[in-house]
Amino acid sequence: MSKLLIEGGHPLCGVLKIQGAKNSILPIMAATLVAQGECVIENCPDISDTHTALEILKTLGAQVKMFGDKVWVDCTNVIDYEIPDALMRKMRSSIIFLGAVLTRRKKALLSFPGGCELGPRPIDLHLAALEKLGVHISEEHGYLRCEAARLKGAEIHLSFPSVGATENIMLASVQAEGRTVIENAAREPEIEDLQNFLNAMGADIRGAGSSTIVIRGVESLHSVQHRVIPDRIVTATYICAVAATRGNALLKNVEPKHLSSVLSVLREAGCEIQEFDDMISVACDRLQAVRLVRTMPYPGFPTDAQAPFMSLMCVASGSTVFVETMFENRFKHIAELQRMGAKITTEGRVAVVEGVRRLSGASVDATDLRGGGALLIAALAAEGETQIGRIEHIDRGYAAPEQVLGELGAKIVRIE
Ligand code: EPZ
């Protein structure tokens, strides 16, 4: 099992280019299933989730190729409609393929996506919405068998602005008969990216980015070329890394408006942040704790940035209260941070961080994707050497972190 070895205490300085958004590329790869013809997707991150999504498309019968940050997909010969259990388990967000497979084949067979390291990942909102669109769903032996004689538009009110459910409804109604309205839709930028991808194919979707999305079914969808938006969570992670090491850097290929809630708490913490068109500069020489951080649906503070920002607050002066409202088990990185000398107490979904002068290097394990990002930040700021195990979690969403951070002066190597 490979590990990352990091010698902390080196300020990160220089220029880094941010990868494309993992949480955009996954629904967009699913959306290629509804196109008649080839799709070319640019700014695609070279991360393991991308390769898992490509594997799912290949299993369904698509032809796929990835060269550099470009992905080429041709779903002309797709006839299968079953997503194998192994792939569903490998990436919980594979559920996002359900809506697109239904549009393509009017039937789907997939295993219940397992829970994940963040706690149970229910899909009740997805299934209730699909049933409203005319899908008949039976659950047997851990499998979901879905069939729809026809997909018919419907009015759907989500009790929670679920990102995945919003995307699945868009993908299942894009060629349904009539109009579908999603009320209380998720507003994440990745939803807007999916709308733009589908509309470029000839779909008729309006309102992504707001709480109400209207989809009018169309007859057919053609091939498309699309550039994926930058990854706002990777951006947030690396800004925290620069700040935690008291460095200064210029991040390129970013979309500042996608992370305004993160930038405002970073400024509150004492970071000097400048925003340009597609760049953000960050410099930091002292860190003040931010009193309260509560994770919320977009445009609130993103749950995915909670762990990375917590690492930063571990070395700020003062105390920070974190309230994790989105997932019930998203504090698993805390035990690993405590091994590095972090002072954190938790009670349910609340964690109180008391900043310390320095963390100390230790041997730790990544517990999940963003928890792994948090350990990267803590290790870069710590005194001495840290060894991070279970880095397959980090590789799911961060492309070649040792290369990206090494170019900023970090002493970091991957050992097999
Ligand atoms: C997406 O997950 C992201 N993943 C997550 O990023 C992100 O943390 C999450 O949205 C919230 O922003 C992708 O886009 C691939 P949700 P998703 O449905 O769609 C509950 C990362 O690190 N819920 O908005 O699964 C659910 O349990 C990942 O990049 C139901 O109760 O998130 C959770 O508590 C981690 N029933 C809350 O809603 C449902 O049917 C938010 O879930 C669906 C969700």
PDB file of C-alpha atoms in Angstrom, residues 19 40 48 70-71 74-75 83 93-95 97 123 153 163 171 194 200 246 255 257 289 297 305 346 349 360-362:
ATOM      1  CA  GLN A  19      -7.645  20.500 -11.786  1.00  0.00           C
ATOM      2  CA  VAL A  40     -15.328  15.223 -25.769  1.00  0.00           C
ATOM      3  CA  SER A  48      -9.304   7.393  -9.556  1.00  0.00           C
ATOM      4  CA  LYS A  70      -9.323  15.108 -22.398  1.00  0.00           C
ATOM      5  CA  VAL A  71     -11.887  12.302 -22.291  1.00  0.00           C
ATOM      6  CA  ASP A  74     -18.924   7.252 -27.693  1.00  0.00           C
ATOM      7  CA  CYS A  75     -22.103   5.656 -26.333  1.00  0.00           C
ATOM      8  CA  ILE A  83     -23.981  -1.483 -13.203  1.00  0.00           C
ATOM      9  CA  SER A  93     -21.614   8.325  -6.399  1.00  0.00           C
ATOM     10  CA  SER A  94     -22.122   5.701  -9.149  1.00  0.00           C
ATOM     11  CA  ILE A  95     -25.816   6.152  -8.286  1.00  0.00           C
ATOM     12  CA  PHE A  97     -25.618   6.797 -13.565  1.00  0.00           C
ATOM     13  CA  ILE A 123     -30.957   7.449  -1.815  1.00  0.00           C
ATOM     14  CA  GLY A 153     -42.409  14.895 -16.619  1.00  0.00           C
ATOM     15  CA  VAL A 163     -26.936  17.265  -5.159  1.00  0.00           C
ATOM     16  CA  LEU A 171     -30.748  13.095 -16.288  1.00  0.00           C
ATOM     17  CA  LEU A 194     -24.310  19.626 -15.926  1.00  0.00           C
ATOM     18  CA  ALA A 200     -25.054  22.016 -25.424  1.00  0.00           C
ATOM     19  CA  ARG A 246       2.552  30.665   6.088  1.00  0.00           C
ATOM     20  CA  GLU A 255     -13.467  30.186 -10.433  1.00  0.00           C
ATOM     21  CA  LYS A 257     -17.118  33.023  -7.235  1.00  0.00           C
ATOM     22  CA  ALA A 289      -9.198  31.290  14.703  1.00  0.00           C
ATOM     23  CA  PRO A 297     -25.796  23.472   1.178  1.00  0.00           C
ATOM     24  CA  ALA A 305     -14.090  21.939   2.876  1.00  0.00           C
ATOM     25  CA  THR A 346     -16.249  16.529  19.639  1.00  0.00           C
ATOM     26  CA  ARG A 349     -21.914  16.893  14.924  1.00  0.00           C
ATOM     27  CA  SER A 360       4.050  17.385  15.272  1.00  0.00           C
ATOM     28  CA  GLY A 361       4.673  14.864  12.513  1.00  0.00           C
ATOM     29  CA  ALA A 362       3.295  11.339  13.084  1.00  0.00           C
TER      30      ALA A 362
END
